[in-house]
DNA sequence: CGGTATATTGAAGTCGGTCAAACCCGGTGG
DNA sequence: CCACCGGGTTTGACCGACTTCAATATACCG
């Protein structure tokens, strides 16, 4: 179930900034441009770089756009009445933010950059219009939503702290590897321990402890902002029950 | 963000069994027929009733169809190497099964009827073809996937047993109410305690205990296969942090 | 009816959470 | 250059919610 790139070699949009974007081959925003070349320049969705901590939208804001991540990392999160923050998802280059808002009139969560990020805003109405024009893009859209659903369902299971963290690390490694960012199984942790903990339904202390155990076992080399995987097999075995590492499933940039 | 019914009053497909189906107004299968009237009879997707315990597909089966639930209830579940079963979702009339397989070549879970169920099988290729023809249907499809994603993300949070079970019961009540099946806040529990427990990441014993507590508080009247909600407000307050009860979000049949 | 699966109830155990203190590291300013 | 500061991270001790194990009760179905 492979997907062909959405662009053609001599597409007029390539003149714009989109064509130079690292992820344009798999970008839905780029595809929208391709469908509407009359509306050049093709970088009309492009926004200035979003700084760490800046918000893209807030919970309750009117749902108007789907956001495509070009670079960096974004988290979505909710805050309950006691002020507890809960991270619902991390979004890396190629991901779309706001898909869980389509069934509503407003966003169900806040979206905030956890690293300097480049984001494109796609008007939802225009996006759906383009989907009808471009069968390839419709396919890609369904794939992206299916992927998100699959990951959410997989990770929502009842696993040990070790299993969930192992799965998370391997998923990150896989994503970064496909972006060509990985050298020697070296992962860059763009998000804080606290955010990882919240995402995995664990306490930050637990993250520290588990990483400590992994390190003591010689499976990883842990540093605050980066992390090196030394024993992929051990982590894979541990993470297997979570099920998001199945190779037949393309959960990467291109999915 | 309301969606108009997909059928027109004098649609030729109404002659088939689909037109008499209780959920045809919101059924994607019905919409596929509407898009291809030449291929009548319209009930070609219809399958004989699936008995309780019968499987619709198995994990690893080639992904070819999306299944639409017309009546009854289906669960999807995985089994890890230790034989532990984990329920990933319950599917009620109007729901689509297999959306998390779109990004893969095979189904990631087993699907099994937990009550006598009527199921329609939609070939995925034909479904995507129809999506391009019918803007309304594309919208509906995106809504359905968004809804599933939203629910999965919401329920995947780290909540107490009480919160999760309250949210589950209210969600069930809401769904059954919209089907017109609810009389006097009386819920029919088509699935077993064990399945509910697995779905909510709890032990079956915990389900019993919490239901016992709810009953002792006078909030519900609990019976093995049915359940009556006596204090909706109390349950709603409890379930609020889970967030799947937001009225602005149409998570029902029609979403 | 009896037999089996499911549901309930009780007692003991465990994993991860909470709370508190120590540590580390980058940034600031003297 | 170094002392100080403040967030994030790490580590330890204790605690609590849920699980597990075991026994009983109830419902279902031939």
XYZ file of C-alpha atoms (C1' of nucleotides) in Angstrom:
570
model
C 0.000 0.000 0.000
C 2.571 2.536 -1.169
C 1.699 6.064 -2.133
C 3.250 7.869 -5.049
C 4.606 11.364 -4.462
C 1.978 13.984 -5.112
C 4.144 16.315 -7.140
C 5.177 16.160 -10.754
C 8.667 17.148 -11.797
C 7.734 20.341 -13.624
C 4.979 21.510 -11.379
C 4.573 25.298 -11.376
C 4.408 25.295 -7.606
C 7.993 24.222 -7.426
C 8.881 27.826 -8.079
C 7.535 28.747 -4.670
C 8.981 28.010 -1.305
C 7.049 24.758 -1.059
C 9.201 23.102 -3.694
C 12.260 23.634 -1.562
C 10.660 22.341 1.599
C 12.227 19.164 2.901
C 8.904 17.421 3.194
C 7.088 18.750 0.150
C 6.897 15.336 -1.467
C 4.608 14.113 1.255
C 3.009 17.384 2.275
C -0.706 17.827 2.035
C -0.300 21.595 1.911
C 1.913 21.234 -1.128
C -0.700 19.019 -2.717
C -3.384 21.626 -2.138
C -1.232 24.086 -4.019
C -0.757 21.607 -6.799
C -4.497 21.353 -7.138
C -4.895 25.111 -7.386
C -1.912 26.447 -9.320
C -3.903 29.544 -10.250
C -3.599 30.747 -6.698
C 0.147 31.025 -6.652
C 2.467 31.831 -4.973
C 2.475 28.361 -3.587
C 3.748 29.360 -0.202
C 0.581 31.163 0.806
C 0.042 28.709 3.645
C 3.464 29.261 5.008
C 3.710 31.013 8.341
C 6.642 32.604 10.097
C 8.528 30.176 12.287
C 6.625 29.355 15.447
C 8.792 29.780 18.521
C 8.991 27.252 21.307
C 6.048 27.767 23.629
C 3.967 29.678 21.080
C 0.480 28.434 20.476
C -1.005 27.607 17.094
C -4.542 27.399 18.410
C -6.352 27.090 21.726
C -8.986 24.702 22.891
C -12.375 26.087 21.967
C -11.115 28.158 19.028
C -13.265 27.854 15.924
C -12.116 25.007 13.762
C -11.053 26.528 10.459
C -7.659 25.110 9.597
C -5.767 21.878 9.525
C -2.109 22.570 10.266
C 0.762 20.780 8.582
C 4.085 20.494 10.380
C 7.061 21.206 8.116
C 9.757 21.183 10.763
C 10.095 21.161 14.525
C 7.641 19.576 16.905
C 4.201 20.486 18.204
C 2.237 19.072 21.106
C -1.508 19.158 21.609
C -2.821 19.117 25.148
C -5.833 19.720 27.301
C -6.038 21.268 30.756
C -8.655 19.994 33.187
C -10.385 22.095 35.835
C -7.644 21.293 38.348
C -5.023 22.700 36.017
C -3.570 19.320 35.147
C -2.091 19.276 31.697
C -2.504 16.207 29.521
C -0.563 15.839 26.276
C -2.721 14.217 23.584
C -0.177 14.033 20.808
C 3.180 15.028 19.378
C 3.370 16.171 15.788
C 6.488 15.854 13.670
C 7.236 16.941 10.094
C 4.613 15.581 7.734
C 1.926 15.299 10.410
C -1.382 17.113 10.371
C -2.732 18.836 13.469
C -6.428 19.246 14.133
C -7.808 16.073 12.578
C -9.750 15.351 15.755
C -11.527 18.680 15.362
C -13.163 17.814 12.035
C -16.115 16.225 13.817
C -16.668 19.376 15.866
C -16.943 23.090 15.456
C -13.952 23.898 17.628
C -10.593 22.430 18.540
C -10.702 20.034 21.480
C -7.178 20.859 22.612
C -4.433 23.461 22.654
C -1.563 23.208 20.189
C 1.826 24.505 21.179
C 5.284 24.280 19.607
C 7.776 22.451 21.812
C 10.612 23.405 19.473
C 11.002 26.117 16.824
C 8.611 24.885 14.141
C 7.476 25.715 10.658
C 3.762 25.285 10.223
C 1.435 25.614 7.247
C -2.229 26.451 7.774
C -4.659 24.769 5.391
C -8.211 26.126 5.311
C -10.373 23.070 5.895
C -12.938 23.951 3.252
C -10.250 24.327 0.649
C -8.654 21.104 1.788
C -11.838 19.113 1.287
C -12.346 20.727 -2.095
C -8.862 19.652 -3.125
C -9.450 16.133 -1.891
C -12.189 15.688 -4.457
C -9.857 16.882 -7.238
C -6.877 14.790 -6.272
C -7.465 11.087 -5.696
C -3.885 10.681 -4.533
C -4.385 13.316 -1.936
C -7.608 11.799 -0.716
C -5.746 8.558 -0.256
C -2.995 10.298 1.650
C -5.469 12.082 3.861
C -7.219 8.830 4.741
C -3.842 7.246 5.421
C -2.818 10.028 7.748
C -6.034 9.848 9.722
C -5.882 6.076 9.827
C -2.322 6.253 11.095
C -3.260 8.645 13.881
C -6.185 6.456 14.825
C -4.040 3.354 14.809
C -1.394 4.918 17.026
C -3.948 6.351 19.439
C -5.658 2.975 19.745
C -2.377 1.145 20.187
C -0.944 3.487 22.760
C -4.201 3.680 24.697
C -3.697 0.130 25.881
C -2.782 -0.872 29.382
C 0.966 -1.454 29.284
C 3.773 -1.112 31.766
C 5.844 2.051 31.952
C 8.716 0.150 30.309
C 6.607 -1.017 27.407
C 5.115 2.360 26.698
C 8.397 4.232 26.935
C 10.219 1.676 24.790
C 7.503 1.927 22.152
C 7.667 5.704 22.280
C 11.439 5.817 21.859
C 11.425 3.356 18.983
C 8.623 5.226 17.292
C 10.599 8.447 17.611
C 13.721 6.752 16.310
C 11.828 5.378 13.344
C 10.310 8.753 12.529
C 13.608 10.604 12.784
C 15.383 7.924 10.825
C 12.976 8.287 7.927
C 13.665 12.001 7.956
C 17.327 11.169 7.540
C 18.058 12.858 10.851
C 19.388 9.794 12.616
C 23.060 9.068 12.880
C 24.013 5.963 14.784
C 20.622 5.508 16.499
C 20.940 8.910 18.068
C 17.512 10.360 18.935
C 16.887 14.031 19.495
C 14.326 14.552 22.245
C 12.607 17.774 21.259
C 10.034 17.480 24.039
C 10.582 17.649 27.778
C 10.436 14.686 30.144
C 7.302 16.158 31.593
C 5.558 16.211 28.216
C 6.638 12.672 27.429
C 5.357 11.575 30.819
C 2.015 13.267 30.312
C 1.668 11.753 26.852
C 2.401 8.260 28.156
C 0.220 8.654 31.255
C 3.209 8.454 33.566
C 4.834 10.712 36.133
C 8.000 12.525 35.053
C 9.783 10.679 37.849
C 8.795 7.385 36.291
C 10.290 8.450 32.973
C 13.566 9.193 34.729
C 13.521 5.896 36.579
C 12.731 3.818 33.512
C 15.362 5.582 31.431
C 17.754 4.920 34.302
C 16.911 1.229 34.221
C 17.300 1.097 30.446
C 20.687 2.729 30.798
C 21.743 0.365 33.586
C 20.794 -2.524 31.293
C 23.004 -1.030 28.608
C 20.103 -0.583 26.241
C 20.369 3.153 25.857
C 22.648 6.040 26.622
C 20.486 8.718 28.136
C 21.091 12.437 28.132
C 18.674 15.258 28.881
C 18.109 16.330 25.293
C 19.388 13.390 23.305
C 19.441 9.658 23.629
C 21.304 6.855 21.906
C 19.769 3.427 21.390
C 22.362 0.717 21.975
C 20.182 -2.389 22.055
C 17.390 -2.061 19.559
C 16.384 -5.702 19.860
C 15.814 -5.533 23.605
C 13.669 -2.427 23.322
C 11.742 -3.910 20.412
C 10.942 -7.048 22.367
C 9.763 -4.944 25.239
C 7.646 -2.692 23.049
C 6.195 -5.424 20.901
C 2.849 -5.777 22.718
C 2.107 -2.101 22.103
C 2.076 -2.901 18.414
C 3.056 0.365 16.772
C 6.307 -1.020 15.396
C 4.817 -3.314 12.799
C 6.894 -2.884 9.654
C 3.961 -3.521 7.345
C 2.551 -0.250 8.594
C 4.084 2.904 7.309
C 3.685 5.253 10.235
C 6.297 7.648 9.020
C 6.451 10.911 7.202
C 5.222 9.237 4.062
C 2.256 7.420 5.491
C -21.192 21.513 11.339
C -24.308 19.515 10.485
C -24.473 17.000 7.692
C -27.462 16.586 5.426
C -28.795 13.078 4.856
C -27.152 11.427 1.901
C -30.291 10.035 0.347
C -32.937 11.685 -1.770
C -36.574 10.797 -1.334
C -37.018 8.985 -4.634
C -33.666 7.309 -4.854
C -33.762 4.058 -6.840
C -31.819 2.337 -4.108
C -34.771 2.694 -1.809
C -36.263 -0.252 -3.604
C -33.598 -2.491 -2.124
C -33.175 -3.605 1.402
C -30.983 -0.611 2.214
C -33.898 1.771 2.010
C -35.636 -0.046 4.794
C -32.607 -0.189 7.023
C -32.973 1.768 10.226
C -29.723 3.587 9.703
C -29.722 4.119 5.952
C -29.917 7.865 6.296
C -26.474 7.945 7.815
C -25.008 4.807 6.294
C -21.909 5.032 4.183
C -22.790 1.743 2.488
C -26.094 3.207 1.422
C -24.273 6.233 0.088
C -21.977 4.045 -1.966
C -25.040 2.518 -3.555
C -26.459 5.929 -4.205
C -23.318 6.800 -6.099
C -23.511 3.700 -8.239
C -27.201 3.058 -8.918
C -26.289 1.064 -12.010
C -25.025 -1.712 -9.817
C -28.312 -2.490 -8.152
C -29.657 -4.282 -6.199
C -28.587 -1.930 -3.508
C -28.246 -4.556 -0.848
C -25.238 -6.215 -2.427
C -23.121 -5.338 0.592
C -25.557 -6.875 2.938
C -24.426 -10.021 4.703
C -26.387 -12.614 6.638
C -26.709 -11.761 10.304
C -23.465 -12.290 12.164
C -23.991 -14.391 15.284
C -22.560 -13.510 18.669
C -18.954 -14.685 18.782
C -18.583 -14.877 15.011
C -15.640 -13.051 13.530
C -15.817 -10.548 10.711
C -12.080 -10.537 10.159
C -8.929 -11.587 11.938
C -5.771 -9.721 12.721
C -3.408 -10.086 9.799
C -6.135 -10.654 7.200
C -5.646 -8.665 4.019
C -7.311 -5.299 4.275
C -9.981 -5.193 1.572
C -13.186 -3.989 3.177
C -14.483 -1.393 5.544
C -17.423 -2.814 7.463
C -20.499 -0.815 8.381
C -22.537 -1.841 11.397
C -26.287 -1.791 10.741
C -27.406 -3.358 13.990
C -25.958 -5.156 16.972
C -22.503 -4.571 18.366
C -19.003 -5.539 17.307
C -15.757 -5.417 19.270
C -12.257 -5.246 17.856
C -9.476 -6.717 19.925
C -5.886 -7.888 19.844
C -4.282 -10.827 21.601
C -0.700 -10.514 22.795
C 1.780 -13.365 22.978
C 0.661 -14.206 26.512
C -2.894 -14.665 25.343
C -4.145 -11.482 26.957
C -7.060 -10.021 25.095
C -7.359 -6.287 24.725
C -10.510 -4.664 23.362
C -9.681 -1.713 21.117
C -13.178 -0.573 20.308
C -16.893 -1.190 20.322
C -18.863 -0.515 17.167
C -22.539 0.346 17.188
C -24.995 0.990 14.333
C -23.629 3.627 11.983
C -20.008 2.942 12.890
C -17.341 1.807 10.458
C -14.933 -0.984 11.344
C -11.431 -1.183 9.924
C -10.568 2.503 9.631
C -7.291 1.882 11.452
C -6.314 -0.612 8.741
C -6.327 1.924 5.903
C -2.716 2.843 6.610
C -1.669 -0.798 6.415
C -2.057 -3.828 4.211
C -3.774 -5.927 6.854
C -6.116 -5.493 9.787
C -4.350 -4.784 13.067
C -7.028 -6.478 15.167
C -9.726 -9.120 15.241
C -13.358 -8.088 14.850
C -16.033 -10.124 16.547
C -19.752 -9.646 17.075
C -20.690 -9.398 20.744
C -24.372 -9.507 19.843
C -26.272 -10.671 16.768
C -25.286 -8.040 14.230
C -26.017 -6.976 10.717
C -22.906 -5.908 8.876
C -22.300 -4.497 5.413
C -18.952 -4.993 3.704
C -17.707 -2.098 1.587
C -14.805 -2.779 -0.758
C -12.267 -0.105 0.114
C -11.364 0.700 -3.488
C -14.995 1.258 -4.350
C -15.452 3.316 -1.240
C -12.646 5.701 -2.140
C -13.976 5.954 -5.678
C -17.365 6.940 -4.325
C -15.835 9.494 -2.001
C -14.575 11.466 -4.991
C -18.058 11.444 -6.546
C -19.976 12.419 -3.449
C -18.722 15.459 -1.535
C -21.270 14.804 1.190
C -19.952 11.350 1.658
C -16.364 12.493 1.790
C -17.372 14.873 4.540
C -19.140 12.102 6.397
C -16.164 9.813 6.087
C -13.799 12.455 7.476
C -16.236 13.092 10.302
C -16.423 9.415 11.191
C -12.662 9.054 11.273
C -12.268 12.275 13.214
C -14.828 11.082 15.737
C -13.020 7.786 16.252
C -9.745 9.617 16.639
C -11.255 12.069 19.087
C -12.757 9.324 21.227
C -9.572 7.263 21.188
C -7.513 10.276 22.235
C -9.966 11.246 24.953
C -10.326 7.803 26.442
C -6.598 7.155 26.295
C -6.054 9.645 29.099
C -5.111 8.753 32.617
C -8.367 8.791 34.564
C -9.731 6.954 37.552
C -11.861 3.850 37.144
C -14.929 5.871 38.128
C -14.267 8.552 35.544
C -13.695 6.146 32.715
C -16.689 3.968 33.504
C -18.988 6.967 33.959
C -17.837 8.347 30.617
C -18.373 4.979 28.980
C -21.886 4.573 30.339
C -22.923 8.076 29.357
C -21.458 7.622 25.908
C -23.432 4.400 25.514
C -26.576 6.080 26.777
C -26.118 8.921 24.339
C -25.589 6.557 21.423
C -28.557 4.384 22.257
C -30.715 7.413 22.876
C -29.985 8.782 19.438
C -31.008 5.442 17.999
C -34.313 5.870 19.781
C -33.627 2.738 21.773
C -33.599 4.393 25.158
C -36.638 4.430 27.380
C -36.244 6.118 30.725
C -32.406 6.138 30.687
C -32.348 2.399 30.392
C -29.101 1.184 28.772
C -28.722 -2.191 27.159
C -25.266 -3.590 27.815
C -24.592 -5.701 24.760
C -21.022 -6.438 25.808
C -19.769 -8.398 28.785
C -18.176 -6.919 31.904
C -14.919 -8.462 30.834
C -15.007 -6.703 27.471
C -15.903 -3.391 29.065
C -13.062 -3.870 31.537
C -10.566 -4.667 28.815
C -11.692 -1.671 26.782
C -11.327 0.658 29.765
C -8.003 -0.865 30.902
C -9.521 -2.155 34.112
C -10.016 -5.540 35.743
C -13.514 -7.039 35.466
C -13.637 -6.991 39.241
C -13.098 -3.251 39.233
C -16.061 -2.805 36.891
C -18.248 -4.724 39.336
C -16.967 -2.765 42.289
C -17.437 0.618 40.651
C -20.910 -0.271 39.428
C -21.625 -1.380 42.979
C -20.460 1.973 44.305
C -22.538 3.850 41.711
C -25.545 1.804 42.743
C -24.924 2.384 46.435
C -24.787 6.108 45.688
C -28.144 5.803 43.985
C -26.730 6.926 40.645
C -27.600 3.819 38.696
C -29.576 0.634 38.960
C -27.272 -2.127 37.825
C -28.204 -5.455 36.317
C -26.020 -7.914 34.432
C -27.316 -7.069 30.960
C -29.057 -3.763 31.467
C -28.537 -0.676 33.511
C -30.635 2.333 34.407
C -29.142 5.752 34.941
C -30.853 7.503 37.853
C -28.542 10.457 38.399
C -27.268 11.735 35.095
C -25.814 14.899 36.589
C -23.603 13.062 39.064
C -22.203 10.768 36.379
C -21.673 13.696 34.026
C -19.721 15.615 36.623
C -17.579 12.590 37.226
C -17.002 11.938 33.533
C -16.399 15.521 32.551
C -12.572 15.397 32.547
C -12.641 12.593 29.994
C -14.189 15.041 27.591
C -16.202 12.852 25.256
C -19.515 14.291 26.364
C -19.123 17.711 24.845
C -22.443 18.570 23.242
C -20.855 20.600 20.477
C -19.420 17.367 19.206
C -21.756 14.997 17.459
C -20.346 11.614 18.329
C -23.518 9.775 17.491
C -24.889 7.780 14.659
C -25.085 10.864 12.547
C -21.569 12.147 13.052
C -32.678 -29.431 36.914
C -27.456 -29.542 36.713
C -23.339 -27.531 34.676
C -20.804 -23.880 33.069
C -19.750 -19.166 32.362
C -20.253 -14.799 34.208
C -20.604 -11.644 37.999
C -19.781 -10.262 42.706
C -17.294 -9.868 47.005
C -13.208 -10.100 50.098
C -8.106 -10.094 51.353
C -3.440 -9.400 50.078
C 0.064 -7.668 46.743
C 2.201 -4.473 43.311
C 3.182 -0.871 40.171
C 3.350 3.586 39.587
C 2.136 8.094 41.939
C 3.068 11.610 45.306
C 5.934 14.233 48.104
C 10.338 15.922 49.294
C 15.076 16.606 48.781
C 19.306 16.615 46.077
C 21.410 17.318 41.738
C 22.637 19.263 37.352
C 23.162 22.667 33.959
C 22.601 26.920 31.453
C 22.077 31.773 32.211
C 22.885 36.061 34.697
C 25.287 39.345 36.945
C 28.756 40.799 40.120
C 35.937 34.067 36.130
C 33.028 32.606 39.475
C 28.905 32.820 42.656
C 24.328 32.647 42.404
C 19.892 31.446 40.750
C 15.982 28.687 38.754
C 14.101 25.303 35.872
C 14.228 20.664 34.722
C 15.844 16.220 36.078
C 17.093 12.580 39.169
C 16.745 9.827 43.349
C 14.596 7.971 47.570
C 10.696 6.795 50.886
C 6.060 6.223 51.449
C 1.302 5.727 49.868
C -2.818 4.530 47.310
C -5.585 2.770 43.453
C -6.095 -0.938 41.073
C -4.821 -5.806 40.371
C -4.504 -10.457 41.532
C -5.930 -14.442 43.679
C -9.528 -16.966 45.780
C -14.144 -17.974 47.099
C -18.965 -17.419 46.565
C -23.139 -16.167 44.208
C -25.892 -15.579 40.302
C -27.441 -16.034 35.569
C -27.678 -18.588 31.440
C -28.749 -22.727 28.653
C -28.744 -27.381 27.470
